[in-house]
PDB file of C-alpha atoms in Angstrom:
ATOM      1  CA  MET B1199     160.209 219.383 169.682  1.00  0.00           C
ATOM      2  CA  PRO B1200     163.409 217.342 170.659  1.00  0.00           C
ATOM      3  CA  ASP B1201     164.362 217.098 166.976  1.00  0.00           C
ATOM      4  CA  PHE B1202     163.909 220.704 166.309  1.00  0.00           C
ATOM      5  CA  GLN B1203     165.878 221.608 169.747  1.00  0.00           C
ATOM      6  CA  LYS B1204     168.646 219.608 168.130  1.00  0.00           C
ATOM      7  CA  LEU B1205     168.765 221.917 165.451  1.00  0.00           C
ATOM      8  CA  VAL B1206     168.550 224.787 167.897  1.00  0.00           C
ATOM      9  CA  ASP B1207     171.593 223.491 169.935  1.00  0.00           C
ATOM     10  CA  GLY B1208     173.578 223.207 166.601  1.00  0.00           C
ATOM     11  CA  TYR B1209     172.696 226.944 165.960  1.00  0.00           C
ATOM     12  CA  HIS B1210     174.280 227.816 169.495  1.00  0.00           C
ATOM     13  CA  ARG B1211     177.390 225.803 168.705  1.00  0.00           C
ATOM     14  CA  PHE B1212     177.539 227.313 165.579  1.00  0.00           C
ATOM     15  CA  ARG B1213     177.324 230.937 167.150  1.00  0.00           C
ATOM     16  CA  ASP B1214     179.857 230.179 169.900  1.00  0.00           C
ATOM     17  CA  THR B1215     182.359 228.819 167.209  1.00  0.00           C
ATOM     18  CA  ASP B1216     181.982 229.032 163.551  1.00  0.00           C
ATOM     19  CA  TRP B1217     180.344 232.211 163.653  1.00  0.00           C
ATOM     20  CA  PRO B1218     183.147 234.203 165.149  1.00  0.00           C
ATOM     21  CA  ARG B1219     185.876 232.331 163.762  1.00  0.00           C
ATOM     22  CA  GLU B1220     184.571 233.523 160.278  1.00  0.00           C
ATOM     23  CA  ARG B1221     183.052 236.771 160.986  1.00  0.00           C
ATOM     24  CA  ALA B1222     184.860 238.696 158.678  1.00  0.00           C
ATOM     25  CA  ARG B1223     183.870 236.581 156.022  1.00  0.00           C
ATOM     26  CA  TRP B1224     180.175 236.666 156.848  1.00  0.00           C
ATOM     27  CA  GLU B1225     180.666 240.373 157.213  1.00  0.00           C
ATOM     28  CA  GLU B1226     181.596 240.454 153.351  1.00  0.00           C
ATOM     29  CA  LEU B1227     178.769 238.215 152.430  1.00  0.00           C
ATOM     30  CA  THR B1228     176.290 240.720 153.733  1.00  0.00           C
ATOM     31  CA  GLU B1229     177.379 242.601 150.453  1.00  0.00           C
ATOM     32  CA  GLY B1230     176.323 239.807 148.284  1.00  0.00           C
ATOM     33  CA  GLN B1231     177.254 236.226 147.047  1.00  0.00           C
ATOM     34  CA  ARG B1232     180.073 235.369 144.733  1.00  0.00           C
ATOM     35  CA  PRO B1233     180.604 231.547 144.356  1.00  0.00           C
ATOM     36  CA  ARG B1234     182.518 230.354 141.737  1.00  0.00           C
ATOM     37  CA  VAL B1235     181.171 226.977 141.681  1.00  0.00           C
ATOM     38  CA  MET B1236     177.476 225.428 141.514  1.00  0.00           C
ATOM     39  CA  VAL B1237     176.836 221.612 142.966  1.00  0.00           C
ATOM     40  CA  ILE B1238     173.566 219.976 141.890  1.00  0.00           C
ATOM     41  CA  SER B1239     173.421 217.170 144.239  1.00  0.00           C
ATOM     42  CA  CYS B1240     170.731 214.626 145.887  1.00  0.00           C
ATOM     43  CA  SER B1241     168.732 215.884 148.956  1.00  0.00           C
ATOM     44  CA  ASP B1242     169.774 212.558 150.830  1.00  0.00           C
ATOM     45  CA  SER B1243     170.501 213.377 154.259  1.00  0.00           C
ATOM     46  CA  ARG B1244     173.867 211.877 154.077  1.00  0.00           C
ATOM     47  CA  VAL B1245     175.445 213.554 151.356  1.00  0.00           C
ATOM     48  CA  ASP B1246     176.089 217.257 152.361  1.00  0.00           C
ATOM     49  CA  PRO B1247     178.072 218.958 149.657  1.00  0.00           C
ATOM     50  CA  ALA B1248     179.414 221.430 151.714  1.00  0.00           C
ATOM     51  CA  GLN B1249     180.730 218.777 154.144  1.00  0.00           C
ATOM     52  CA  VAL B1250     181.986 216.569 151.407  1.00  0.00           C
ATOM     53  CA  PHE B1251     184.085 219.426 149.746  1.00  0.00           C
ATOM     54  CA  ASN B1252     184.957 221.085 153.254  1.00  0.00           C
ATOM     55  CA  THR B1253     183.739 224.517 151.844  1.00  0.00           C
ATOM     56  CA  SER B1254     183.150 227.831 153.508  1.00  0.00           C
ATOM     57  CA  PRO B1255     179.980 230.119 153.611  1.00  0.00           C
ATOM     58  CA  GLY B1256     179.468 231.552 149.957  1.00  0.00           C
ATOM     59  CA  GLU B1257     181.991 229.198 148.043  1.00  0.00           C
ATOM     60  CA  ILE B1258     179.489 227.169 146.338  1.00  0.00           C
ATOM     61  CA  PHE B1259     175.620 227.571 145.147  1.00  0.00           C
ATOM     62  CA  VAL B1260     174.022 224.640 146.082  1.00  0.00           C
ATOM     63  CA  VAL B1261     170.921 222.795 144.567  1.00  0.00           C
ATOM     64  CA  ARG B1262     169.644 219.819 145.886  1.00  0.00           C
ATOM     65  CA  ASN B1263     166.835 217.160 144.862  1.00  0.00           C
ATOM     66  CA  VAL B1264     165.979 213.741 144.558  1.00  0.00           C
ATOM     67  CA  ALA B1265     168.555 211.791 142.578  1.00  0.00           C
ATOM     68  CA  ASN B1266     170.437 215.189 141.836  1.00  0.00           C
ATOM     69  CA  LEU B1267     168.412 215.380 138.563  1.00  0.00           C
ATOM     70  CA  VAL B1268     168.554 218.122 136.140  1.00  0.00           C
ATOM     71  CA  PRO B1269     165.705 218.032 133.619  1.00  0.00           C
ATOM     72  CA  PRO B1270     165.725 219.229 130.155  1.00  0.00           C
ATOM     73  CA  PHE B1271     165.572 222.576 129.021  1.00  0.00           C
ATOM     74  CA  GLU B1272     161.614 223.586 128.458  1.00  0.00           C
ATOM     75  CA  ASN B1273     160.111 226.699 127.228  1.00  0.00           C
ATOM     76  CA  ASP B1274     156.619 226.546 128.651  1.00  0.00           C
ATOM     77  CA  THR B1275     154.722 228.057 131.762  1.00  0.00           C
ATOM     78  CA  ALA B1276     155.216 225.397 134.219  1.00  0.00           C
ATOM     79  CA  ARG B1277     157.048 226.130 137.073  1.00  0.00           C
ATOM     80  CA  HIS B1278     160.787 224.723 136.915  1.00  0.00           C
ATOM     81  CA  GLY B1279     162.648 225.054 140.248  1.00  0.00           C
ATOM     82  CA  VAL B1280     165.959 223.353 139.116  1.00  0.00           C
ATOM     83  CA  SER B1281     165.914 225.323 136.165  1.00  0.00           C
ATOM     84  CA  ALA B1282     165.438 228.652 137.506  1.00  0.00           C
ATOM     85  CA  ALA B1283     168.567 227.883 140.162  1.00  0.00           C
ATOM     86  CA  VAL B1284     170.727 226.802 136.795  1.00  0.00           C
ATOM     87  CA  GLU B1285     169.679 229.943 135.115  1.00  0.00           C
ATOM     88  CA  PHE B1286     170.333 232.136 138.394  1.00  0.00           C
ATOM     89  CA  ALA B1287     173.931 230.351 138.796  1.00  0.00           C
ATOM     90  CA  VAL B1288     174.919 230.643 135.353  1.00  0.00           C
ATOM     91  CA  THR B1289     173.573 234.074 133.726  1.00  0.00           C
ATOM     92  CA  GLN B1290     173.149 235.938 137.019  1.00  0.00           C
ATOM     93  CA  LEU B1291     176.106 234.540 139.326  1.00  0.00           C
ATOM     94  CA  ASP B1292     178.318 234.018 136.471  1.00  0.00           C
ATOM     95  CA  VAL B1293     179.633 230.772 138.191  1.00  0.00           C
ATOM     96  CA  ARG B1294     182.681 228.981 136.379  1.00  0.00           C
ATOM     97  CA  GLN B1295     181.981 225.559 137.113  1.00  0.00           C
ATOM     98  CA  ILE B1296     178.897 223.171 137.686  1.00  0.00           C
ATOM     99  CA  VAL B1297     179.442 219.910 139.343  1.00  0.00           C
ATOM    100  CA  VAL B1298     176.714 217.312 139.176  1.00  0.00           C
ATOM    101  CA  MET B1299     177.435 214.999 142.206  1.00  0.00           C
ATOM    102  CA  GLY B1300     175.765 211.496 142.407  1.00  0.00           C
ATOM    103  CA  HIS B1301     175.999 209.251 145.173  1.00  0.00           C
ATOM    104  CA  GLY B1302     175.954 205.529 146.338  1.00  0.00           C
ATOM    105  CA  SER B1303     172.906 204.209 148.232  1.00  0.00           C
ATOM    106  CA  CYS B1304     170.609 206.659 146.429  1.00  0.00           C
ATOM    107  CA  GLY B1305     166.885 205.932 147.091  1.00  0.00           C
ATOM    108  CA  GLY B1306     165.775 207.909 144.226  1.00  0.00           C
ATOM    109  CA  VAL B1307     167.711 205.607 141.800  1.00  0.00           C
ATOM    110  CA  GLN B1308     166.289 202.736 143.382  1.00  0.00           C
ATOM    111  CA  ALA B1309     162.856 204.047 142.922  1.00  0.00           C
ATOM    112  CA  ALA B1310     163.651 204.834 139.219  1.00  0.00           C
ATOM    113  CA  LEU B1311     164.983 201.286 138.820  1.00  0.00           C
ATOM    114  CA  SER B1312     162.028 199.491 140.448  1.00  0.00           C
ATOM    115  CA  ARG B1313     159.331 201.755 139.513  1.00  0.00           C
ATOM    116  CA  HIS B1314     157.926 201.416 142.901  1.00  0.00           C
ATOM    117  CA  PHE B1315     155.991 204.401 142.654  1.00  0.00           C
ATOM    118  CA  GLU B1316     154.636 203.914 138.964  1.00  0.00           C
ATOM    119  CA  GLY B1317     150.932 204.670 138.759  1.00  0.00           C
ATOM    120  CA  ARG B1318     150.441 206.651 141.988  1.00  0.00           C
ATOM    121  CA  LYS B1319     148.873 210.004 142.495  1.00  0.00           C
ATOM    122  CA  PRO B1320     150.494 213.139 143.565  1.00  0.00           C
ATOM    123  CA  GLY B1321     150.900 212.964 147.521  1.00  0.00           C
ATOM    124  CA  ASP B1322     151.220 209.131 147.400  1.00  0.00           C
ATOM    125  CA  GLY B1323     154.413 208.764 145.401  1.00  0.00           C
ATOM    126  CA  GLY B1324     153.052 210.349 142.248  1.00  0.00           C
ATOM    127  CA  PHE B1325     155.451 213.262 142.424  1.00  0.00           C
ATOM    128  CA  ILE B1326     158.567 211.029 142.973  1.00  0.00           C
ATOM    129  CA  ALA B1327     157.434 208.707 140.096  1.00  0.00           C
ATOM    130  CA  HIS B1328     157.143 211.902 137.466  1.00  0.00           C
ATOM    131  CA  TRP B1329     160.486 213.189 139.039  1.00  0.00           C
ATOM    132  CA  VAL B1330     162.633 209.881 138.475  1.00  0.00           C
ATOM    133  CA  ASP B1331     161.041 209.147 135.276  1.00  0.00           C
ATOM    134  CA  LEU B1332     163.681 211.273 133.654  1.00  0.00           C
ATOM    135  CA  LEU B1333     165.829 208.160 134.136  1.00  0.00           C
ATOM    136  CA  ASP B1334     163.649 205.940 132.395  1.00  0.00           C
ATOM    137  CA  THR B1335     165.608 205.636 128.999  1.00  0.00           C
ATOM    138  CA  ALA B1336     168.851 204.829 131.009  1.00  0.00           C
ATOM    139  CA  ARG B1337     167.011 202.847 133.359  1.00  0.00           C
ATOM    140  CA  ASP B1338     165.838 200.523 130.381  1.00  0.00           C
ATOM    141  CA  ARG B1339     169.311 200.304 128.892  1.00  0.00           C
ATOM    142  CA  ILE B1340     171.282 199.338 132.165  1.00  0.00           C
ATOM    143  CA  ILE B1341     168.564 196.592 132.727  1.00  0.00           C
ATOM    144  CA  GLU B1342     169.173 195.021 129.626  1.00  0.00           C
ATOM    145  CA  GLU B1343     172.877 195.063 130.299  1.00  0.00           C
ATOM    146  CA  HIS B1344     173.028 194.756 134.270  1.00  0.00           C
ATOM    147  CA  GLY B1345     169.630 193.255 135.353  1.00  0.00           C
ATOM    148  CA  THR B1346     168.049 194.571 138.500  1.00  0.00           C
ATOM    149  CA  GLY B1347     170.802 193.720 141.191  1.00  0.00           C
ATOM    150  CA  ALA B1348     173.340 195.777 142.840  1.00  0.00           C
ATOM    151  CA  GLU B1349     175.284 196.194 139.859  1.00  0.00           C
ATOM    152  CA  ALA B1350     172.349 197.698 137.837  1.00  0.00           C
ATOM    153  CA  VAL B1351     171.854 200.209 140.908  1.00  0.00           C
ATOM    154  CA  HIS B1352     175.326 201.275 140.677  1.00  0.00           C
ATOM    155  CA  ALA B1353     175.527 201.592 137.115  1.00  0.00           C
ATOM    156  CA  LEU B1354     172.292 204.001 137.206  1.00  0.00           C
ATOM    157  CA  GLU B1355     173.805 206.033 139.978  1.00  0.00           C
ATOM    158  CA  LEU B1356     176.457 206.976 137.800  1.00  0.00           C
ATOM    159  CA  GLU B1357     174.203 207.407 134.834  1.00  0.00           C
ATOM    160  CA  THR B1358     172.379 209.863 136.855  1.00  0.00           C
ATOM    161  CA  VAL B1359     175.059 212.462 136.491  1.00  0.00           C
ATOM    162  CA  ARG B1360     175.591 211.783 132.962  1.00  0.00           C
ATOM    163  CA  VAL B1361     171.947 212.248 132.396  1.00  0.00           C
ATOM    164  CA  SER B1362     171.757 215.349 134.683  1.00  0.00           C
ATOM    165  CA  ILE B1363     174.870 216.797 132.664  1.00  0.00           C
ATOM    166  CA  ALA B1364     173.347 216.140 128.885  1.00  0.00           C
ATOM    167  CA  ASN B1365     170.307 218.015 130.228  1.00  0.00           C
ATOM    168  CA  LEU B1366     172.225 220.905 131.418  1.00  0.00           C
ATOM    169  CA  ARG B1367     173.566 221.140 127.865  1.00  0.00           C
ATOM    170  CA  SER B1368     169.966 221.533 126.472  1.00  0.00           C
ATOM    171  CA  PHE B1369     169.751 224.884 128.151  1.00  0.00           C
ATOM    172  CA  PRO B1370     170.799 227.370 125.390  1.00  0.00           C
ATOM    173  CA  PHE B1371     172.960 229.371 127.671  1.00  0.00           C
ATOM    174  CA  ILE B1372     175.410 226.563 128.716  1.00  0.00           C
ATOM    175  CA  PRO B1373     176.963 225.480 125.606  1.00  0.00           C
ATOM    176  CA  PRO B1374     178.267 228.782 124.555  1.00  0.00           C
ATOM    177  CA  ARG B1375     179.739 229.256 127.892  1.00  0.00           C
ATOM    178  CA  GLU B1376     181.488 225.857 127.534  1.00  0.00           C
ATOM    179  CA  ALA B1377     182.750 226.356 123.953  1.00  0.00           C
ATOM    180  CA  ASP B1378     184.547 229.853 124.868  1.00  0.00           C
ATOM    181  CA  GLY B1379     185.894 228.480 128.244  1.00  0.00           C
ATOM    182  CA  ARG B1380     183.637 230.899 130.632  1.00  0.00           C
ATOM    183  CA  LEU B1381     182.037 227.589 132.220  1.00  0.00           C
ATOM    184  CA  ILE B1382     183.278 223.878 132.998  1.00  0.00           C
ATOM    185  CA  VAL B1383     180.765 221.128 133.563  1.00  0.00           C
ATOM    186  CA  ARG B1384     181.965 218.257 135.878  1.00  0.00           C
ATOM    187  CA  GLY B1385     180.522 215.110 137.162  1.00  0.00           C
ATOM    188  CA  ALA B1386     181.294 213.375 140.457  1.00  0.00           C
ATOM    189  CA  PHE B1387     180.340 210.562 142.684  1.00  0.00           C
ATOM    190  CA  PHE B1388     180.520 210.150 146.207  1.00  0.00           C
ATOM    191  CA  SER B1389     180.623 206.657 147.987  1.00  0.00           C
ATOM    192  CA  ILE B1390     179.198 206.792 151.300  1.00  0.00           C
ATOM    193  CA  ALA B1391     180.325 203.454 152.171  1.00  0.00           C
ATOM    194  CA  ASP B1392     184.129 204.492 152.061  1.00  0.00           C
ATOM    195  CA  GLY B1393     183.960 208.179 151.730  1.00  0.00           C
ATOM    196  CA  LEU B1394     185.560 208.224 148.273  1.00  0.00           C
ATOM    197  CA  LEU B1395     184.833 210.972 145.893  1.00  0.00           C
ATOM    198  CA  HIS B1396     185.053 209.993 142.201  1.00  0.00           C
ATOM    199  CA  VAL B1397     185.399 212.393 139.256  1.00  0.00           C
ATOM    200  CA  MET B1398     184.117 211.850 135.932  1.00  0.00           C
ATOM    201  CA  ASP B1399     186.457 212.283 133.154  1.00  0.00           C
ATOM    202  CA  ALA B1400     185.717 213.581 129.296  1.00  0.00           C
ATOM    203  CA  ASN B1401     184.739 209.963 128.225  1.00  0.00           C
ATOM    204  CA  GLY B1402     182.153 209.742 131.069  1.00  0.00           C
ATOM    205  CA  ASP B1403     184.193 207.511 133.149  1.00  0.00           C
ATOM    206  CA  PHE B1404     184.817 207.722 136.877  1.00  0.00           C
ATOM    207  CA  ALA B1405     187.829 207.519 138.848  1.00  0.00           C
ATOM    208  CA  PRO B1406     188.863 208.453 142.510  1.00  0.00           C
ATOM    209  CA  ALA B1407     189.943 211.933 143.091  1.00  0.00           C
TER     210      ALA B1407
END
């Protein structure tokens, strides 16, 4: 209860300050949302896209999951939460940009690198193992190049962004929109240690924003 009470206390601060300050914005949002940007980021509690990008309500459509991963397009009867969100953002909200944002000290990346949960059953790490195995190909290449130390962890943190962007482009409705300029797909990386945002260029390299 004390932890939930902190959330309620935060709500009261929100109602006392942010709500009245942006009341006109909230009234506008009751008519619907029109975000221009989708952000795909990690569920990590330290990396909130709205805080990192200092956005207002309604500006960004956010999907968060372990290690900011996008699975490849699959035409089957399974339930695809990330794919549904991407489809909704692109085909229904008509977002103009998708930003995949990785981050430092990512536990999902460390799980992928170490394969700590491999062989576990769902409920005991199996869901995690099967999710981060999206990085297996990149993991094997990075271990071959960098070993398994801190350099490898950072390399794989950056690679999660590239993998997710490549998988985004497997969705049939994304390449045509990129080709005619209706959609731009970008990569970014937030460093928790120093608070710096790094932006990925067309060659897949990252530099401070």
